[in-house]
Tab-separated table of C-alpha atoms in Angstrom:
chain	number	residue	atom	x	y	z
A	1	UNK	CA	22.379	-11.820	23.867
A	2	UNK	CA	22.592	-10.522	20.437
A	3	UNK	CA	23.922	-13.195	18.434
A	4	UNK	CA	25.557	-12.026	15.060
A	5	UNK	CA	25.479	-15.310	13.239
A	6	UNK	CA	22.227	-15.788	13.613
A	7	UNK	CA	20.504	-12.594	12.808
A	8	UNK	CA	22.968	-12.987	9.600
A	9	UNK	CA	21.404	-16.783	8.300
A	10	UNK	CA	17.981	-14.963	9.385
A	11	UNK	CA	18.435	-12.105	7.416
A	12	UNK	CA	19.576	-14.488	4.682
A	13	UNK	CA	16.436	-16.468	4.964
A	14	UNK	CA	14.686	-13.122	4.375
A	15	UNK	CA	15.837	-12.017	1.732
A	16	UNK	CA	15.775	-15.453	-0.094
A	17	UNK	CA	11.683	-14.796	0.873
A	18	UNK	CA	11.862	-11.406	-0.453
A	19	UNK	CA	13.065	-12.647	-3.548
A	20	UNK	CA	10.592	-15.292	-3.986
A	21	UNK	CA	7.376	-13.197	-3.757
A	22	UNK	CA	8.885	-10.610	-5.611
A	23	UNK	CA	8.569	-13.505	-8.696
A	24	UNK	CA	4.821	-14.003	-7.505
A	25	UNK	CA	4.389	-10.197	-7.635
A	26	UNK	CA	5.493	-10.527	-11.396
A	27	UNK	CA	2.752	-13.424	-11.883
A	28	UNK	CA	-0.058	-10.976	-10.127
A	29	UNK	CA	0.705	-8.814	-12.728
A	30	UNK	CA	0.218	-11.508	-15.242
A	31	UNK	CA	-2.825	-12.053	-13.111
A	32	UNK	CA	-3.998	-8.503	-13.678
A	33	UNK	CA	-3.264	-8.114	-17.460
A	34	UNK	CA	-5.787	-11.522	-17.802
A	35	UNK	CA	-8.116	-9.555	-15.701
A	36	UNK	CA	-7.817	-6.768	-17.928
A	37	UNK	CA	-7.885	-8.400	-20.954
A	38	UNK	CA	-11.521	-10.008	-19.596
A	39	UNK	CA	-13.666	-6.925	-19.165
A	40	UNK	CA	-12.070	-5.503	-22.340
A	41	UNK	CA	-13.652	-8.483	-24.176
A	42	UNK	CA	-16.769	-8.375	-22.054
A	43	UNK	CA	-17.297	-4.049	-22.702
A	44	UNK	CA	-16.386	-4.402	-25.919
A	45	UNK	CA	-12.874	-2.660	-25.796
A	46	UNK	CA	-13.931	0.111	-23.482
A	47	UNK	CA	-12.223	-0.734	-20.257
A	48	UNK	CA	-9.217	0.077	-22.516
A	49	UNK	CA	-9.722	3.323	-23.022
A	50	UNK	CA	-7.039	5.813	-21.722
A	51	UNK	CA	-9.688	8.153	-19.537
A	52	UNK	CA	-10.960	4.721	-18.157
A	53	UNK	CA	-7.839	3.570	-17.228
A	54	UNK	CA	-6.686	6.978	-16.172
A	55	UNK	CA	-9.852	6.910	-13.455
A	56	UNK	CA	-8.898	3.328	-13.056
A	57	UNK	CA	-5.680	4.536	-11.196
A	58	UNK	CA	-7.403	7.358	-10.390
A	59	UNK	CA	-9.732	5.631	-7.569
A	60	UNK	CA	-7.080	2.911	-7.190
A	61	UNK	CA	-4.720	5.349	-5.506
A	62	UNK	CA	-6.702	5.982	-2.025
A	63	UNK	CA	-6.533	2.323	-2.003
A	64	UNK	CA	-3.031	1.850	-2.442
A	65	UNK	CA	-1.930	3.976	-0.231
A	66	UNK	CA	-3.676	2.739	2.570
A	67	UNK	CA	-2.680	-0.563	1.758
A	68	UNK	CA	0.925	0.240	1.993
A	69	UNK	CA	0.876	0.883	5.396
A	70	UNK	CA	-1.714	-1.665	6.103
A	71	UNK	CA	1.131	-4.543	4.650
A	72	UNK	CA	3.598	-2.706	7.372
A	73	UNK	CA	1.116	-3.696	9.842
A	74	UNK	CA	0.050	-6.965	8.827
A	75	UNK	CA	3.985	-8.059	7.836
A	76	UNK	CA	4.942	-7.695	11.909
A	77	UNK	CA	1.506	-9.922	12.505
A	78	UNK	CA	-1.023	-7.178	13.097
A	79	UNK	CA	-4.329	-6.001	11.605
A	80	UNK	CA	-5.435	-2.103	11.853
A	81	UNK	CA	-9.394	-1.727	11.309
A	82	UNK	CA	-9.477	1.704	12.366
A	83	UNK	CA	-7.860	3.588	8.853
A	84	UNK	CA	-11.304	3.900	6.786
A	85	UNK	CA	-12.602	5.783	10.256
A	86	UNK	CA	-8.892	7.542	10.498
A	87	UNK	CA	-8.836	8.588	7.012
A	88	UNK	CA	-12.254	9.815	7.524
A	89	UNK	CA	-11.561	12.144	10.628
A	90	UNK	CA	-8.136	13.363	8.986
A	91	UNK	CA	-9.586	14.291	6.318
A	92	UNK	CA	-12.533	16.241	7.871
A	93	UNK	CA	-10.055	17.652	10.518
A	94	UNK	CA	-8.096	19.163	7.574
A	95	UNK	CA	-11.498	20.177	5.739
A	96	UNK	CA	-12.496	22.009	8.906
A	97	UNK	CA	-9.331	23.725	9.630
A	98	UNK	CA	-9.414	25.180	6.142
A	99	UNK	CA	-13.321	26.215	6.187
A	100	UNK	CA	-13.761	27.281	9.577
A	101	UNK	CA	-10.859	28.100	10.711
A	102	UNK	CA	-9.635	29.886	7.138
A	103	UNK	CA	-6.138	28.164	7.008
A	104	UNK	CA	-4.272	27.970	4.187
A	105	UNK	CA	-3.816	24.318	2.140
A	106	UNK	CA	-0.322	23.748	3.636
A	107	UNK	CA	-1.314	24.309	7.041
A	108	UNK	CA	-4.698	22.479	6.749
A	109	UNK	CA	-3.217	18.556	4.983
A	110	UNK	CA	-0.457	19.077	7.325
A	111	UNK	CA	-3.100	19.531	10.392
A	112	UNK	CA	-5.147	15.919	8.791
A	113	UNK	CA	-1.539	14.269	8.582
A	114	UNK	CA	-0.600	15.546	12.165
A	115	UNK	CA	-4.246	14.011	13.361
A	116	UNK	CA	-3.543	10.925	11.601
A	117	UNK	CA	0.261	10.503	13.053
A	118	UNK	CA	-1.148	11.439	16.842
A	119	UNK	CA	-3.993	8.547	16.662
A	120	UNK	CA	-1.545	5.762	15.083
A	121	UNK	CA	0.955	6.292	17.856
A	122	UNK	CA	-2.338	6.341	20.424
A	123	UNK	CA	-3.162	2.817	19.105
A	124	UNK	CA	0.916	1.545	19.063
A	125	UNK	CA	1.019	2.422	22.206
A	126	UNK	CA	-2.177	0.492	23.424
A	127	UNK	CA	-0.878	-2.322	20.970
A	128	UNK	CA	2.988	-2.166	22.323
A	129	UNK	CA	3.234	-1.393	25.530
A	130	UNK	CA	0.085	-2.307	26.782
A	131	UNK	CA	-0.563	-5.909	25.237
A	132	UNK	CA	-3.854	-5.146	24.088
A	133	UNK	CA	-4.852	-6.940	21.274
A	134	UNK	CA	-4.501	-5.002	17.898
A	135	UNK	CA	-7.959	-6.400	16.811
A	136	UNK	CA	-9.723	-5.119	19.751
A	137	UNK	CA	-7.775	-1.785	20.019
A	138	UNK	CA	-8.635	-0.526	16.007
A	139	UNK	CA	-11.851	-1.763	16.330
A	140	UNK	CA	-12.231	0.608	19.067
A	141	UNK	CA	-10.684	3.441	17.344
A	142	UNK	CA	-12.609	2.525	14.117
A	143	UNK	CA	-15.969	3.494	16.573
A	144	UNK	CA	-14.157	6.356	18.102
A	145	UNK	CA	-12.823	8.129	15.051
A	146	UNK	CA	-16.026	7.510	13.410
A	147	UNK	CA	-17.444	9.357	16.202
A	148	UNK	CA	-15.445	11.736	16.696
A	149	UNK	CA	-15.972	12.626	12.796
A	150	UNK	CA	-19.677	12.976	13.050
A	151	UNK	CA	-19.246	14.844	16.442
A	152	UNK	CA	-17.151	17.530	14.403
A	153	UNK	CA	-19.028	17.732	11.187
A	154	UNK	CA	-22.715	17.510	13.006
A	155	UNK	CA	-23.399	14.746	10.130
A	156	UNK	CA	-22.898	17.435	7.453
A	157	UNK	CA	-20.573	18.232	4.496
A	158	UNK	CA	-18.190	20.998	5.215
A	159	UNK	CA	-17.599	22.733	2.360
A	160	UNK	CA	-16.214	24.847	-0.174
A	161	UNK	CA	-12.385	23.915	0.025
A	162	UNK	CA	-10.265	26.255	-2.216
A	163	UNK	CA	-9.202	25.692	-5.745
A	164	UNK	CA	-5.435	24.944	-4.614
A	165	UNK	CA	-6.575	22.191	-1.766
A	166	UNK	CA	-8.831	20.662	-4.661
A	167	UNK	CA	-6.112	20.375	-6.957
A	168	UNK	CA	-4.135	17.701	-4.953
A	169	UNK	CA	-6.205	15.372	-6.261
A	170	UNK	CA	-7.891	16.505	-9.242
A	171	UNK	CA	-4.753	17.668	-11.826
A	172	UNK	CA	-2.724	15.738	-13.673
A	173	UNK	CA	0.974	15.961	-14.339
A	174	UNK	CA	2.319	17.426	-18.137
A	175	UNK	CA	2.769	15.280	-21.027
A	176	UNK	CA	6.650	15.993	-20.394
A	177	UNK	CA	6.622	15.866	-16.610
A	178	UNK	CA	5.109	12.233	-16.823
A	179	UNK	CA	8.364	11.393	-19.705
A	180	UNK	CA	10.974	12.945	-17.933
A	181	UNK	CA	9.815	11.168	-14.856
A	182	UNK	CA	8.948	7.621	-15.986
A	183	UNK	CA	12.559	7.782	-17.466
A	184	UNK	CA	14.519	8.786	-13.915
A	185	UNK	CA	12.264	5.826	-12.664
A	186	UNK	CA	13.405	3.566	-14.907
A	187	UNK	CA	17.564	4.833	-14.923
A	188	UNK	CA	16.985	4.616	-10.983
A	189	UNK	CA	14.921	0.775	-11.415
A	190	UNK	CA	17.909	-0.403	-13.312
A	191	UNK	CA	20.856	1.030	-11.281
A	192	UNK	CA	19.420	-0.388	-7.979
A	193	UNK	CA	18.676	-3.886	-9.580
A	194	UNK	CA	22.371	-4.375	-10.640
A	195	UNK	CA	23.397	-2.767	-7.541
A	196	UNK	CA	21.675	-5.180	-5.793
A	197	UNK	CA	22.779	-7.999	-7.628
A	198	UNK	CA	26.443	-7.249	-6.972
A	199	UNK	CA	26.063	-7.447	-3.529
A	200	UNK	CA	24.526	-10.752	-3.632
A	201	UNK	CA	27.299	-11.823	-5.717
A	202	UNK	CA	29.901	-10.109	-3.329
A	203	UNK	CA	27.968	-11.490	-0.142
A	204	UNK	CA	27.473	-14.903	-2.038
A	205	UNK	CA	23.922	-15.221	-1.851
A	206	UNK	CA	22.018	-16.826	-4.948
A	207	UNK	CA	21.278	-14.859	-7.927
A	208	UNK	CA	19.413	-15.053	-10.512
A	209	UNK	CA	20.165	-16.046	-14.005
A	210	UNK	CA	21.521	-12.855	-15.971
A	211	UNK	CA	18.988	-13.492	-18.520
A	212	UNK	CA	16.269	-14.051	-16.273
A	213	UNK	CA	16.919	-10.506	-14.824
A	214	UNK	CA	17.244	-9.353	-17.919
A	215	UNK	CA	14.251	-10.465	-19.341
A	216	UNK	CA	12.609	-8.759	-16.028
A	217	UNK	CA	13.931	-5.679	-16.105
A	218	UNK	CA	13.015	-5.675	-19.588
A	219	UNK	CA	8.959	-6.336	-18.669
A	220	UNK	CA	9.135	-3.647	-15.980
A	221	UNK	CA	11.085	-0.604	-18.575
A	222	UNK	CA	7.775	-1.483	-21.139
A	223	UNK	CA	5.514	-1.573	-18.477
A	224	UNK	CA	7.068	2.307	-17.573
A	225	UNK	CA	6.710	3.412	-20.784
A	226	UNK	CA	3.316	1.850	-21.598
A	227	UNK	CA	1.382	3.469	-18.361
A	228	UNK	CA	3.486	6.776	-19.136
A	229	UNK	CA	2.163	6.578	-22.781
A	230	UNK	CA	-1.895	5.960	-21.874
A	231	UNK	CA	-1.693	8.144	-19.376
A	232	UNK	CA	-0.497	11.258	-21.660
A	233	UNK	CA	-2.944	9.781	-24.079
A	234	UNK	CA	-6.237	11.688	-21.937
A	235	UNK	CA	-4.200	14.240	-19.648
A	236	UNK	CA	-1.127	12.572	-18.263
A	237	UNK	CA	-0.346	11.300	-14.858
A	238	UNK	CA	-2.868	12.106	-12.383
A	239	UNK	CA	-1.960	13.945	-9.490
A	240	UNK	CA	-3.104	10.694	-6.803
A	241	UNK	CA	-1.300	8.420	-8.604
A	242	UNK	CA	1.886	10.489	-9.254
A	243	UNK	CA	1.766	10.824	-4.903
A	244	UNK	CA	0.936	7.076	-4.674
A	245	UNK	CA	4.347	6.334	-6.676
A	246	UNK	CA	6.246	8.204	-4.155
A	247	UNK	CA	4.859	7.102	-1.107
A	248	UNK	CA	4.939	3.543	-2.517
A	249	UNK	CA	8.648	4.190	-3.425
A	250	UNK	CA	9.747	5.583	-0.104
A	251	UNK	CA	8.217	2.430	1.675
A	252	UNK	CA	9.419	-0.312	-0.886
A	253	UNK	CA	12.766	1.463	-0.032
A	254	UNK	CA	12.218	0.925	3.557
A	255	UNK	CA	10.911	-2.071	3.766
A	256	UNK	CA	13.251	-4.011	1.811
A	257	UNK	CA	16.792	-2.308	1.780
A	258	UNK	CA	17.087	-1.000	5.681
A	259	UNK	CA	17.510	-2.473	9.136
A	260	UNK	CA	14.169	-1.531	9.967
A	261	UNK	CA	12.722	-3.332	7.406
A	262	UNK	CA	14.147	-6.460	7.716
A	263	UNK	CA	13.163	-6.124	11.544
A	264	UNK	CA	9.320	-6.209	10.697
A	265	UNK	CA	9.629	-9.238	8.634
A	266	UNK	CA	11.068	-10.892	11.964
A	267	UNK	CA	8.817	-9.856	13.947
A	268	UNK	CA	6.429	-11.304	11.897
A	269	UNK	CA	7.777	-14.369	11.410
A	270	UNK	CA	8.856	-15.218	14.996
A	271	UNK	CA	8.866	-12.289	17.687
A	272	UNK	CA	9.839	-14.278	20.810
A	273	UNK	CA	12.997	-14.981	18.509
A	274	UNK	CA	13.006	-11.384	17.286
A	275	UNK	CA	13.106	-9.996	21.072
A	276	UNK	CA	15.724	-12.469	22.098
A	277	UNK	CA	17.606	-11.138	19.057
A	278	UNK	CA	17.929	-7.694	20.082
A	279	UNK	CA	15.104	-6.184	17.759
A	280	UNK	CA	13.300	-3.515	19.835
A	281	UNK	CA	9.708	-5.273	18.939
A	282	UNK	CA	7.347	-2.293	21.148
A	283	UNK	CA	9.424	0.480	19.150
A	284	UNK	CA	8.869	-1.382	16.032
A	285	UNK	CA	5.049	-2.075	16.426
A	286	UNK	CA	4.502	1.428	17.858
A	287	UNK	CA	6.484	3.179	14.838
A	288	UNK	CA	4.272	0.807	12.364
A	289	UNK	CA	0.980	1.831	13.578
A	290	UNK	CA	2.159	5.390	13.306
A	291	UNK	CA	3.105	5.076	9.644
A	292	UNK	CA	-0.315	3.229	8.579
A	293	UNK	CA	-2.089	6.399	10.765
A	294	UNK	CA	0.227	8.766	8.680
A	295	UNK	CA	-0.545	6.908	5.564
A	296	UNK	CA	-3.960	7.023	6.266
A	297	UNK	CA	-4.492	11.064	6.955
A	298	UNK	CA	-2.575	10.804	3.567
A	299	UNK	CA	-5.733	8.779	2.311
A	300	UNK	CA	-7.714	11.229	4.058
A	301	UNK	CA	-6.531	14.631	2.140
A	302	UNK	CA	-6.737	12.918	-1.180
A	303	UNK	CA	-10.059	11.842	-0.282
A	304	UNK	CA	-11.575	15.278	0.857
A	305	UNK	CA	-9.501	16.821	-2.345
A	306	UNK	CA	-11.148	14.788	-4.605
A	307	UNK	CA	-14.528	14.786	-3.277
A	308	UNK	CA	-14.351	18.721	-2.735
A	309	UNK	CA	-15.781	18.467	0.837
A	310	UNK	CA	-15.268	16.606	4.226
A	311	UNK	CA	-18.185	14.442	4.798
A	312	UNK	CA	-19.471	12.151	7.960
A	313	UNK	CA	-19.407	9.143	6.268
A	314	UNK	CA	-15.878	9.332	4.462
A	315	UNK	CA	-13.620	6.362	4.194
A	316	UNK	CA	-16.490	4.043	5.473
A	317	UNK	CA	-15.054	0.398	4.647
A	318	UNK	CA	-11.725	1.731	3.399
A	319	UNK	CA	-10.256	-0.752	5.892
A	320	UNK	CA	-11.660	-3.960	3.788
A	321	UNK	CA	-10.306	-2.453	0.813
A	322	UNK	CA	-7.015	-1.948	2.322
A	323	UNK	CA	-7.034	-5.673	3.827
A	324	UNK	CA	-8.091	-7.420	0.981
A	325	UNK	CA	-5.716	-5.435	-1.203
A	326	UNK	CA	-2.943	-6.449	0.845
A	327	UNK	CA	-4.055	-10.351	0.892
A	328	UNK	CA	-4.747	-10.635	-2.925
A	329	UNK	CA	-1.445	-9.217	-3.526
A	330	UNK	CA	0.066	-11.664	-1.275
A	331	UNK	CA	0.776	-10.399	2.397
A	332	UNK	CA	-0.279	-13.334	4.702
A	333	UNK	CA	-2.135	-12.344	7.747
A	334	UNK	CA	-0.209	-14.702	9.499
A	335	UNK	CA	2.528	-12.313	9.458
A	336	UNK	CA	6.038	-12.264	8.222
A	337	UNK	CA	5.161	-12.005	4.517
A	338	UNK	CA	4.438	-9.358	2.307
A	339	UNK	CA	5.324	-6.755	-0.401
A	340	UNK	CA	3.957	-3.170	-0.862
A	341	UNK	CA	4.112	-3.570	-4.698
A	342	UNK	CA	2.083	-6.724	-4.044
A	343	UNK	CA	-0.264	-4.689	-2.172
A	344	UNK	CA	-0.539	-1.953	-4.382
A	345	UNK	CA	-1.272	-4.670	-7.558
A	346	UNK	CA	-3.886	-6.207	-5.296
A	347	UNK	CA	-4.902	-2.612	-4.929
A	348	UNK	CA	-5.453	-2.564	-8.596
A	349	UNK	CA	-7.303	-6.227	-8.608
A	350	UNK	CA	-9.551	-4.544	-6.478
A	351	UNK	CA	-10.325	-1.299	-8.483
A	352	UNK	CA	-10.146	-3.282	-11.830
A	353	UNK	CA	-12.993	-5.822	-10.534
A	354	UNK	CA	-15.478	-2.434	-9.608
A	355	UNK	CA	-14.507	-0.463	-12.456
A	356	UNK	CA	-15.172	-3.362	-15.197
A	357	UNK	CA	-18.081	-4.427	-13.698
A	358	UNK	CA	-19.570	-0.784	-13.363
A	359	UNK	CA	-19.153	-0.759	-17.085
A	360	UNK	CA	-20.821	-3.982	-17.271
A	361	UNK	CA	-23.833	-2.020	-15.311
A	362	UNK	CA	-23.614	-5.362	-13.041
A	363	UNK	CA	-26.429	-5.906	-10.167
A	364	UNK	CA	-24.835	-3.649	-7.130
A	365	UNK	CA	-24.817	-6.983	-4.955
A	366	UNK	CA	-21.669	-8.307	-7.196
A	367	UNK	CA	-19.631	-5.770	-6.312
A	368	UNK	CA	-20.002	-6.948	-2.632
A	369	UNK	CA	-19.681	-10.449	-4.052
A	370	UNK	CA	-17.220	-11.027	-6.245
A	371	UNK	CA	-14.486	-9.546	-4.781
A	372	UNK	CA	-15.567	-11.794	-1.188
A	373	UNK	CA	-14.620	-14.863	-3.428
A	374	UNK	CA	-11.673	-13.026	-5.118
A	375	UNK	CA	-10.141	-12.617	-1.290
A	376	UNK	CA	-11.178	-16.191	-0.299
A	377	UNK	CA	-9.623	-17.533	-3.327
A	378	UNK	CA	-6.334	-15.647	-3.014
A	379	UNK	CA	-6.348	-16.718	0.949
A	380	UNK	CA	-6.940	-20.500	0.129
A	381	UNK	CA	-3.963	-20.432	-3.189
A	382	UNK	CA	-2.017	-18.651	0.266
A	383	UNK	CA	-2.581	-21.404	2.749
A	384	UNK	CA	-1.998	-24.405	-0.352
A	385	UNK	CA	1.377	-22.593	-1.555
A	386	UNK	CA	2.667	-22.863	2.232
A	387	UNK	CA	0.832	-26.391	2.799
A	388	UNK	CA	2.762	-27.637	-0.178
A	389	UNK	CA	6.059	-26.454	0.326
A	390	UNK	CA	6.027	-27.532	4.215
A	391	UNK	CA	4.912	-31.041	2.746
């Protein structure tokens, strides 16, 4: 029976988690700046530049968006293998439909994301309603989209796309656009924080101190301005990133302010207790693998944009990038935690660590290396945190 007092303490118990990781989001980025600071010692100052940082985000982007959908999946206590193979096919779908079949650009991203939505909801439903392991059902369809990309392709690039298909990932937004638009981000940052903070007040949940969240709203406004000012320093926002903001946006939205939202993070954290409760779990985990196959088609059309063709081997290991992203920002794969801008941070940890040490003209082992003991390292400060506070 659907008990209203409890989903309400649970819900309250969520949000003071929300809350909490959203302060160790804010020491990731103090996590990243040190990062930063590092190689820009170590290249002598040019990691710094603005068209290194600009391809920085640049390359980050694919990343980050798979890695928002991959924290959907891993916050309800899943794992989905199969989007570097996903991305892949969607992208070579939409390559092909444009080459071969001479469709236009609108028709041919919205045939990748259509091939990306179908084989999510194939895998939710194996995952929901079927009780097969997610583990074992996206390593399958990591093999099987893999295939199913080289069985399309015949192992080779297809290729030329048209000018306006390239350009989704290879323009950048005007000086003025990237102003106009870091300043609505920031009026619509600062609105929603005191919104939010009134209805804690109103509902009588804790708050934070009015200076603290002033002093925090106050990093994130410079932090606006400063990427909007680099970036318009080579050739403004570029066109990946500007799309990664939105999607990132539209899923921080969901996520943490709507009824589905706050449903993952209970599945996650106890779904015998989120069944009992009412929560539709299968429609839940089916609808989440259809986002992160959505997100990753997404992945796929930047991709192909970028590269200017669909290849066979596209998106090959994009699912460790994704995972690790979503760990070193903070999601536990135990379920029940997580925070896209966490995972889009870790996202950046992850680019940062390649990019710097490509400057560096480091052995190409260490770029297998380091960031294996970057993701052990964030796992084990994980497992202490939790270790410590049940103590």
């Amino acid at each position: 029976m659907y008990d209203v007092q409890d989903v309400t303490v649970r819900e309250r118990t969520l949000r003071t988690l929300i809350g909490k990781w959203d302060i160790r989001a804010y020491t990731m980025v103090l996590a990243l700046a040190g990062l930063w600071v590092l190689f820009s010692i170590l290249t002598g100052g040019m990691f710094i530049l603005p068209r290194n940082l600009s391809n920085l985000f640049e390359q980050s982007a694919e990343t980050a968006v798979l890695a928002v959908g991959m924290t959907l999946v891993i916050v309800c206590a899943e794992i989905d293998l199969s989007v570097g193979s996903l991305c892949g096919l969607a992208g070579g779908i939409a390559a092909i439909c444009q080459v071969s079949f001479h469709w236009n650009t609108f028709l041919s991203v919205l045939a990748g994301l259509a091939a990306g939505l179908v084989a999510g909801l194939w895998q939710g439903w194996w995952v929901a309603y079927r009780r097969v392991p997610s583990f074992i059902v996206t390593l399958g369809g990591m093999l099987i989209f893999r295939g199913i990309l080289i069985g399309l392709t015949n192992g080779t690039s297809i290729a030329p796309l048209s000018q306006t298909f390239m350009s989704i990932s290879q323009t950048y937004l005007s000086n003025m656009l990237g102003i106009i638009l870091g300043a609505i981000a920031v009026v619509l940052y600062v609105l929603l924080t005191i919104q939010q903070r009134r209805r804690r007040i109103r509902l009588q949940f804790p708050v934070k101190p009015l200076t603290s969240e002033i002093l925090v709203m106050s990093g994130v406004i410079i932090l606006v301005a400063a990427f909007v000012f680099i970036m318009n320093l080579y050739s403004g926002i570029p066109m990946p990133v500007f799309i990664l903001i939105v999607v990132a946006a539209i899923f921080t939205f969901i996520a943490s302010r709507t009824r589905f939202g706050r449903h993952l993070y209970a599945i996650g954290g106890n779904r015998e207790a989120a069944r009992i409760s009412g929560i539709p779990v299968k429609r839940r985990v089916l609808l989440v693998f259809a986002l992160s196959g959505l997100l990753a088609g997404l992945t796929g059309v930047l991709l192909v944009a970028r590269m200017g063709a669909g290849t066979a081997d596209a998106g090959t290991n994009y699912e460790l990038d994704a995972i690790a992203a979503c760990v070193i920002g903070g999601s536990s794969l135990l379920g029940g935690i997580g925070t896209i801008p966490g995972s889009i941070i870790g996202a950046l940890v992850m680019g940062s660590i390649n990019n710097g040490m490509s400057i560096l003209n480091a052995a190409p082992f260490w770029e297998y290396v380091v960031p294996g003991l970057v993701i052990i390292v964030a796992v084990w400060f994980d497992m202490s945190s939790k270790f410590r506070t049940s103590s």
